[in-house]
Amino acid sequence: MCPDIEMGNLYSLRGLVLTIMIVLTFCLGLTSILAHLGDVAQAITSEERDELKEEARDMFYHAYRAYMENAYPADELMPLSCSGRWRGTEPSRGDIDDTLGNFSLTLIDTLDTLVVLGDLEEFEHAVKLVLKDVSFDNDVIVSVFETNIRVLGGLLSGHILAEYLQQRAGILRWYRGELLQVARDLGYRLLPAFNTTTGIPHARINLRYGLKTPKLESSRETCTACAGTMILEMAALSRLTGEPIFEEKAHRAMDELWKMRHRSSDLMGTVLNIHSGDWVRRDSGVGAGIDSYYEYCLKAYILLGDERYLGRFNKHYSAVMKYISQGPMLLDVHMHRPHTNSRNFMDALLAFWPGLQVLKGDIKPAVETHEMLYQVMQRHNFIPEAFTTDFQVHWGQHPLRPEFLESTYFLYRATNDPYYLEVGRSVLRSLQKYARVPCGYAAVKDVRTGMHEDRMDSFVLAETFKYLFLLFADPADLVLDLDEFLFTTEAHLLPLSLARNSNTQLLRRDVPELN
């Protein structure tokens, strides 16, 4: 997906970026950047790369075994308590608990990581556990977005890889598509969320009762990313089952969101009313609340072959680079006044953006923004949840997010520049030094103090350790040919062959594109 790049030009580009950062050092006092210059010369040998790959593997198993031995079948591991987190038994943490549904979230989210690591025996065991223990017939309200990307995506990827390994490795001979049936059951439980005036889905759903609960009947608002990050998983479910309704619903939601863009700036806001289609918050950026909507515009084109999504992405991308991209930084603006910043800090979720730029083939700004983020990481050991334009902490939490590693991995794949292996080594060392505890890995409550939080989100196993392992792994040694797959926003693997399993004739997608 990326143009060929002359390595000399790339190294010159990085040198330019580092020169800019040195100037910033004198202006802003970013002394950690100068310390970084000495690290660049520490090239990683092939032997050390292999050692780092094995250390990344060990990190995954330290966390995975802690979950399986102390938390399963609970949704998540609490690494400080060394016990499982169940919905409704632990004190409420607010909206973050909507990720949990008492459906063994971490195991489902981790299925394809086991395959990426080549542990086919444990993958088969995990599939059997999911089929034996998981039920979605629970009276619990969950996030539609999180359940879609983590659980539905994990089940679909698990099914696809089970069939892949059945055909190519001769294992799981007993498997007859059972995970797909579990995914289909979940898909139908999510469908009532789309019953709105606009077709844009509710933010939450009750897995047993749909919208027929007092808490949900009056719900009105959702975020752009929440509504716009359904198309890959829903389309995959339709194309694998032959039932077009899932893809139809997700396409309609994307069409409605496209209508809501600001017509002069082509930017999107972050929070909207699902019934009226009016914006509630008009802040526009590429981080929290909007990030994966842009990601799925491009990836819907790649996975499904629907060119209207490429057109939409290109319009949005041009707007982001015109208004939001300010040098290596990405600062929120008002969608209706795009020359006016709406805040003076950035959030950690925007770290996915350089990886998406790689997928588009726009390498230069990807290198620049990634380098800026690396300086933030070096200053604070991790990228805090929010940081100011002079790299001070705005919100110090770090839940071991994967986005920076994701971009590091894709930049390395695109450029083959060993610098990104060095970046990965720095991330690995921070995780080992500041997050590893006897029972897994603990989120950092505040990067300024290093205090831990009793939390290990499922994405640590689904994404963080997956990208860390892949960064150091030789693609030739993997049991999968990753060039045959697309990574979802949760790093689940969907096959590019789905474009051939098109339900286009059933979906009536022949209407002209909206202006």
XYZ file of C-alpha atoms in Angstrom:
515
model
C 0.000 0.000 0.000
C 3.046 2.273 0.297
C 5.266 3.807 -2.371
C 8.919 2.799 -2.506
C 11.095 5.072 -0.432
C 14.786 5.707 -0.892
C 16.393 4.897 2.438
C 18.859 7.767 2.168
C 15.976 10.183 1.918
C 14.304 8.569 4.906
C 17.406 8.858 7.073
C 17.785 12.485 5.967
C 14.171 13.070 6.904
C 14.694 11.614 10.352
C 17.802 13.741 10.732
C 15.740 16.796 9.849
C 13.072 15.832 12.363
C 15.702 15.334 15.051
C 17.254 18.697 14.183
C 13.859 20.320 14.651
C 13.492 18.531 17.961
C 16.904 19.834 19.114
C 15.713 23.369 18.381
C 12.602 22.610 20.416
C 14.853 21.371 23.196
C 16.433 24.787 23.597
C 13.078 26.509 23.291
C 11.073 24.200 25.520
C 13.654 22.510 27.707
C 13.046 19.012 26.335
C 16.343 17.576 27.539
C 15.256 13.989 27.041
C 15.435 14.538 23.277
C 19.166 15.192 23.450
C 19.659 12.001 25.396
C 17.856 10.179 22.594
C 20.458 11.202 20.018
C 22.984 8.939 21.658
C 20.651 5.979 21.389
C 20.315 6.188 17.601
C 23.765 4.718 17.093
C 22.913 1.584 19.112
C 21.975 -0.568 16.159
C 20.191 -3.805 16.950
C 21.914 -6.965 15.735
C 19.972 -9.900 14.319
C 20.784 -11.857 17.483
C 19.437 -9.095 19.714
C 16.346 -8.768 17.557
C 15.662 -12.460 18.069
C 16.204 -12.060 21.801
C 13.766 -9.149 21.869
C 11.203 -11.214 19.973
C 11.503 -13.982 22.569
C 11.296 -11.464 25.395
C 8.111 -10.057 23.846
C 6.763 -13.613 23.678
C 7.616 -14.116 27.360
C 5.853 -10.858 28.230
C 2.710 -12.045 26.495
C 2.729 -15.366 28.349
C 3.438 -13.697 31.689
C 0.228 -11.701 31.208
C -1.793 -14.469 29.514
C -1.031 -17.108 32.141
C -1.755 -14.657 34.931
C -5.192 -14.084 33.388
C -5.936 -17.755 32.715
C -4.745 -18.979 36.121
C -6.198 -16.204 38.292
C -9.045 -14.517 36.407
C -10.616 -16.709 33.694
C -13.555 -16.899 32.957
C -13.877 -13.311 34.199
C -13.593 -10.544 31.623
C -10.290 -9.095 32.780
C -7.409 -9.670 35.156
C -6.858 -7.319 38.075
C -3.078 -7.688 38.254
C -2.524 -6.137 41.683
C -5.304 -8.152 43.332
C -4.366 -11.140 41.148
C -8.035 -11.934 40.604
C -10.730 -11.595 37.981
C -12.841 -8.538 37.244
C -16.522 -9.402 36.874
C -19.213 -6.947 35.834
C -21.399 -6.096 38.781
C -19.217 -7.553 41.541
C -16.458 -4.937 41.625
C -17.136 -1.255 42.451
C -18.307 0.586 39.333
C -15.667 2.523 37.376
C -18.283 4.327 35.281
C -18.411 4.111 31.495
C -15.222 2.063 31.275
C -17.132 -0.904 32.694
C -19.416 -0.946 29.641
C -16.582 -2.864 27.963
C -17.318 -5.784 30.281
C -20.183 -8.217 29.725
C -19.266 -11.326 31.746
C -18.323 -13.032 28.476
C -14.625 -13.867 29.039
C -13.596 -10.751 27.156
C -9.827 -11.150 27.462
C -9.766 -14.725 26.125
C -11.914 -13.857 23.093
C -9.831 -10.748 22.398
C -6.630 -12.822 22.607
C -7.500 -15.753 20.324
C -5.677 -14.523 17.224
C -2.620 -13.366 19.206
C -2.042 -17.022 20.081
C -1.954 -17.832 16.372
C 0.372 -14.925 15.604
C 2.759 -16.314 18.239
C 2.468 -19.766 16.659
C 0.906 -21.406 19.716
C -1.602 -23.524 17.827
C -2.139 -25.974 20.678
C -3.197 -23.216 23.086
C -5.299 -21.599 20.357
C -7.267 -24.836 19.934
C -7.664 -25.116 23.715
C -8.855 -21.497 23.921
C -11.404 -22.017 21.133
C -12.825 -25.001 23.025
C -13.053 -22.932 26.214
C -14.932 -20.141 24.431
C -17.394 -22.606 22.937
C -17.922 -24.277 26.324
C -18.101 -21.266 28.637
C -19.204 -18.130 26.781
C -22.827 -16.997 26.641
C -24.228 -13.632 25.583
C -27.639 -14.193 27.162
C -26.783 -11.770 29.960
C -28.880 -8.992 31.462
C -26.065 -6.493 31.137
C -25.647 -3.192 29.304
C -22.497 -3.054 27.171
C -20.819 -0.643 24.795
C -21.839 -1.457 21.217
C -18.506 -0.130 19.936
C -16.282 -2.049 22.353
C -18.285 -5.263 22.050
C -18.092 -5.015 18.273
C -14.345 -4.432 17.964
C -13.197 -6.679 20.824
C -15.713 -9.521 21.016
C -17.317 -9.764 17.581
C -13.974 -9.006 15.955
C -12.209 -11.552 18.140
C -14.752 -14.271 17.362
C -14.641 -13.599 13.620
C -10.856 -13.586 13.532
C -10.797 -16.755 15.630
C -13.191 -18.454 13.200
C -11.241 -17.333 10.147
C -7.941 -18.550 11.606
C -9.455 -21.841 12.753
C -10.487 -22.565 9.167
C -7.142 -21.246 7.858
C -5.194 -23.615 10.126
C -7.556 -26.480 9.424
C -6.768 -26.164 5.729
C -3.052 -25.316 5.925
C -1.802 -26.929 9.120
C -4.128 -29.911 9.426
C -5.282 -29.068 12.959
C -8.720 -28.395 14.492
C -10.172 -31.143 12.298
C -13.239 -31.177 14.537
C -14.011 -27.490 13.886
C -17.227 -26.841 11.900
C -17.677 -23.074 12.146
C -18.867 -22.974 15.741
C -17.202 -19.605 16.483
C -19.034 -18.076 13.533
C -22.344 -19.191 15.016
C -21.405 -17.596 18.337
C -20.493 -14.411 16.445
C -23.811 -14.520 14.591
C -25.684 -14.737 17.905
C -23.799 -11.688 19.167
C -24.396 -9.830 15.905
C -28.158 -10.222 16.258
C -27.961 -9.007 19.871
C -26.216 -5.831 18.668
C -28.642 -5.140 15.788
C -31.371 -3.374 17.854
C -28.838 -0.610 18.527
C -29.321 0.509 14.901
C -33.055 1.131 15.409
C -32.795 4.927 15.414
C -34.238 7.679 13.241
C -30.915 8.143 11.489
C -29.698 4.550 11.487
C -26.710 5.633 13.558
C -26.444 3.081 16.382
C -27.039 3.658 20.065
C -23.882 3.738 22.156
C -25.092 0.914 24.443
C -27.253 -2.177 24.276
C -28.584 -4.718 26.764
C -27.415 -8.127 25.546
C -30.626 -9.834 26.666
C -33.292 -7.146 26.303
C -31.936 -4.901 23.576
C -33.140 -1.324 24.088
C -36.076 -2.321 26.278
C -34.631 -1.031 29.525
C -35.269 2.353 31.169
C -31.601 3.332 31.038
C -31.450 2.939 27.269
C -34.854 4.155 26.091
C -33.855 7.756 26.718
C -30.312 7.520 25.358
C -29.523 10.091 22.678
C -25.796 10.583 22.217
C -22.849 8.664 20.815
C -19.349 9.457 19.624
C -18.293 9.508 15.989
C -15.848 6.653 16.465
C -18.475 4.635 18.355
C -20.900 4.866 15.436
C -18.316 4.716 12.658
C -16.300 1.676 13.716
C -18.749 -1.087 12.867
C -18.382 -1.642 9.128
C -15.441 -4.074 9.031
C -16.791 -6.521 11.592
C -20.415 -6.267 10.462
C -19.503 -6.681 6.786
C -17.279 -9.647 7.617
C -20.150 -11.243 9.559
C -22.500 -10.748 6.608
C -20.056 -12.103 4.061
C -19.194 -15.141 6.161
C -22.799 -16.023 7.046
C -24.478 -14.901 3.812
C -26.886 -12.719 5.835
C -26.630 -9.145 4.507
C -28.488 -7.347 7.303
C -25.367 -6.669 9.379
C -23.501 -5.044 6.518
C -26.607 -3.107 5.459
C -26.978 -1.547 8.907
C -23.302 -0.600 9.139
C -23.249 0.905 5.633
C -26.269 3.051 6.438
C -24.628 4.342 9.621
C -21.505 5.283 7.647
C -23.636 6.997 4.988
C -25.396 9.081 7.640
C -22.129 10.062 9.280
C -20.778 11.164 5.894
C -23.808 13.424 5.468
C -22.997 15.038 8.814
C -19.515 16.239 7.899
C -19.071 20.008 7.779
C -19.523 20.775 4.092
C -16.896 23.511 3.864
C -14.182 21.946 6.053
C -14.941 18.213 5.498
C -14.240 17.688 9.205
C -16.280 15.682 11.695
C -17.263 16.493 15.268
C -16.884 14.064 18.137
C -20.342 13.634 19.735
C -23.721 13.548 17.975
C -27.422 12.997 18.579
C -28.375 9.631 17.111
C -31.990 10.631 16.453
C -31.701 14.159 15.071
C -28.274 13.834 13.480
C -27.195 17.094 15.138
C -23.729 17.612 16.533
C -23.423 17.814 20.315
C -19.664 18.447 20.362
C -18.027 20.057 17.349
C -14.403 19.548 18.368
C -12.553 17.886 15.514
C -9.301 15.929 15.770
C -7.924 12.458 15.146
C -7.837 11.195 18.739
C -10.437 10.132 21.283
C -14.024 10.068 20.063
C -13.250 10.150 16.349
C -10.048 8.174 15.647
C -11.271 4.843 14.288
C -14.000 6.425 12.133
C -11.273 7.775 9.856
C -9.436 4.465 10.111
C -12.508 2.499 9.006
C -13.180 4.786 6.051
C -9.850 3.727 4.562
C -9.964 0.118 5.727
C -13.515 -0.384 4.425
C -12.160 0.434 0.990
C -9.234 -1.955 1.408
C -11.270 -4.861 2.810
C -14.509 -4.490 0.867
C -13.345 -2.836 -2.360
C -16.027 -0.124 -2.126
C -14.430 2.924 -3.740
C -16.813 5.435 -2.159
C -15.007 4.847 1.126
C -11.690 5.773 -0.444
C -13.213 8.986 -1.725
C -14.567 9.806 1.712
C -11.278 9.031 3.406
C -9.303 11.165 0.982
C -11.580 14.159 1.616
C -11.312 13.729 5.362
C -7.557 13.177 5.168
C -6.989 16.355 3.180
C -9.020 18.273 5.759
C -7.066 16.791 8.671
C -3.734 17.632 7.058
C -4.939 21.150 6.226
C -6.443 22.122 9.572
C -5.496 19.674 12.351
C -1.923 18.764 11.414
C 0.336 21.530 12.720
C 3.895 20.412 12.046
C 4.347 17.043 13.743
C 1.488 17.821 16.131
C -2.202 17.105 15.702
C -4.364 19.658 17.511
C -8.144 19.680 17.747
C -10.005 22.493 16.009
C -13.653 23.547 15.760
C -15.142 21.723 12.770
C -17.062 24.851 11.760
C -14.134 27.201 12.505
C -11.226 24.990 11.461
C -8.577 27.695 11.832
C -9.354 27.922 15.573
C -7.897 25.379 17.993
C -10.386 23.959 20.475
C -7.763 22.800 22.974
C -4.023 23.003 23.558
C -3.316 19.371 24.386
C -3.229 16.062 22.524
C -4.408 12.619 23.629
C -2.635 9.283 23.425
C -5.152 7.702 21.054
C -3.899 9.840 18.164
C -0.738 7.701 18.190
C -2.496 5.390 15.712
C -2.444 8.128 13.052
C 1.116 7.561 11.720
C 0.230 3.894 11.157
C -2.827 4.912 9.168
C -0.686 7.325 7.161
C 1.600 4.411 6.319
C -1.409 2.494 5.027
C -2.278 5.474 2.854
C 1.320 5.785 1.682
C 2.028 9.225 3.158
C 5.288 8.420 4.916
C 6.888 11.823 5.583
C 4.273 13.212 8.014
C 3.977 9.745 9.586
C 7.696 9.827 10.431
C 7.395 13.346 11.863
C 4.402 12.691 14.108
C 5.809 9.353 15.261
C 9.070 11.076 16.200
C 7.176 13.700 18.192
C 5.325 10.954 20.064
C 8.570 9.120 20.757
C 9.954 12.214 22.440
C 6.871 12.368 24.657
C 7.343 8.701 25.521
C 11.012 9.153 26.380
C 10.236 12.121 28.580
C 7.612 10.246 30.637
C 8.514 6.532 30.065
C 5.067 6.120 28.485
C 2.767 8.350 26.463
C 0.328 9.845 29.012
C -3.365 9.863 28.159
C -3.117 13.583 27.371
C -0.135 15.912 27.005
C 0.396 19.563 26.131
C 2.103 21.053 23.111
C 5.280 21.473 25.161
C 5.075 17.777 26.182
C 3.915 18.339 29.759
C 1.472 15.879 31.311
C -2.163 16.952 31.052
C -3.602 13.597 32.183
C -1.036 11.165 33.519
C -2.755 7.798 33.178
C -1.336 5.118 30.850
C -3.329 1.876 30.471
C -0.587 0.189 28.358
C -2.153 1.319 25.112
C -1.016 -0.228 21.795
C -1.371 2.682 19.351
C 2.228 3.906 19.453
C 3.553 0.367 18.994
C 1.068 -0.133 16.162
C 2.465 2.876 14.292
C 6.034 1.799 15.068
C 5.342 -1.636 13.575
C 3.793 -0.274 10.384
C 6.559 2.278 9.902
C 9.125 -0.489 10.242
C 7.267 -2.700 7.764
C 7.082 0.179 5.291
C 10.659 1.432 5.583
C 12.748 -1.436 6.993
C 14.527 1.286 8.975
C 16.195 -0.359 12.035
C 15.534 2.832 13.987
C 12.019 1.562 14.635
C 13.405 -1.602 16.208
C 15.260 0.659 18.631
C 12.017 2.480 19.385
C 10.347 -0.869 20.048
C 13.169 -1.867 22.356
C 12.606 1.324 24.363
C 8.888 0.544 24.691
C 9.661 -3.020 25.746
C 12.072 -1.831 28.423
C 9.545 0.665 29.793
C 6.896 -2.039 30.019
C 9.276 -4.393 31.796
C 10.588 -1.786 34.207
C 7.464 0.193 35.021
C 4.440 -2.055 34.324
C 5.423 -5.664 35.018
C 4.132 -7.025 38.322
C 4.135 -10.595 39.669
C 0.603 -11.198 38.316
C 0.746 -9.757 34.792
C 1.165 -6.130 33.754
C -0.528 -3.250 35.535
C -1.736 0.002 34.036
C 0.083 3.113 35.217
C -2.164 5.433 37.185
C 0.114 8.439 36.694
C 3.308 8.482 34.647
C 4.700 11.191 36.952
C 4.641 8.944 40.016
C 4.751 5.490 38.427
C 1.921 4.351 40.678
C 0.070 1.302 39.364
C -3.631 0.735 38.789
C -5.376 -2.618 39.360
C -6.218 -2.960 35.697
C -5.032 -4.927 32.673
C -7.317 -4.233 29.716
C -7.946 -6.978 27.192
C -6.196 -4.921 24.496
C -2.862 -5.461 26.257
C -2.953 -9.088 25.078
C -4.936 -8.459 21.901
C -2.845 -5.554 20.594
C 0.066 -4.289 22.689
C 1.985 -7.557 22.910
C 0.903 -8.617 19.426
C 2.444 -5.551 17.786
C 5.506 -5.761 20.042
C 6.120 -9.380 19.020
C 5.490 -8.705 15.334
C 7.911 -5.772 15.327
C 10.810 -8.099 16.170
C 9.571 -11.221 14.368
C 10.706 -12.255 10.901
C 7.539 -12.471 8.764
C 8.916 -15.655 7.179
C 8.791 -17.385 10.585
C 5.095 -16.721 11.204
C 2.428 -19.368 10.617
C 0.359 -16.693 8.853
C 1.069 -14.641 5.767
C 0.029 -11.284 7.164
C -0.091 -9.793 3.670
C -3.321 -11.766 3.229
C -4.995 -9.964 6.135
C -6.100 -6.535 7.297
C -5.773 -5.482 10.941
C -8.949 -4.093 12.486
C -8.760 -1.276 15.019
C -8.433 -3.972 17.722
C -5.649 -5.699 15.725
C -7.908 -8.584 14.769
C -7.184 -10.221 11.440
C -9.722 -10.194 8.617
C -8.799 -11.743 5.248
C -8.549 -9.538 2.181
C -10.365 -12.325 0.312
C -13.606 -11.043 1.893
C -13.799 -8.535 -0.974
C -14.630 -11.497 -3.227
C -17.399 -12.653 -0.884
C -19.436 -9.590 -1.748
C -23.104 -9.191 -0.929
C -23.256 -6.154 -3.221
C -26.177 -7.495 -5.204
C -28.118 -7.883 -1.953
C -27.149 -4.555 -0.453
C -28.498 -2.210 -3.139
C -25.338 -0.078 -2.944
C -25.802 1.311 -6.458
C -27.080 4.713 -5.318
C -24.823 7.609 -6.325
C -22.413 8.998 -3.723
C -23.683 11.853 -1.618
C -22.118 15.239 -2.310
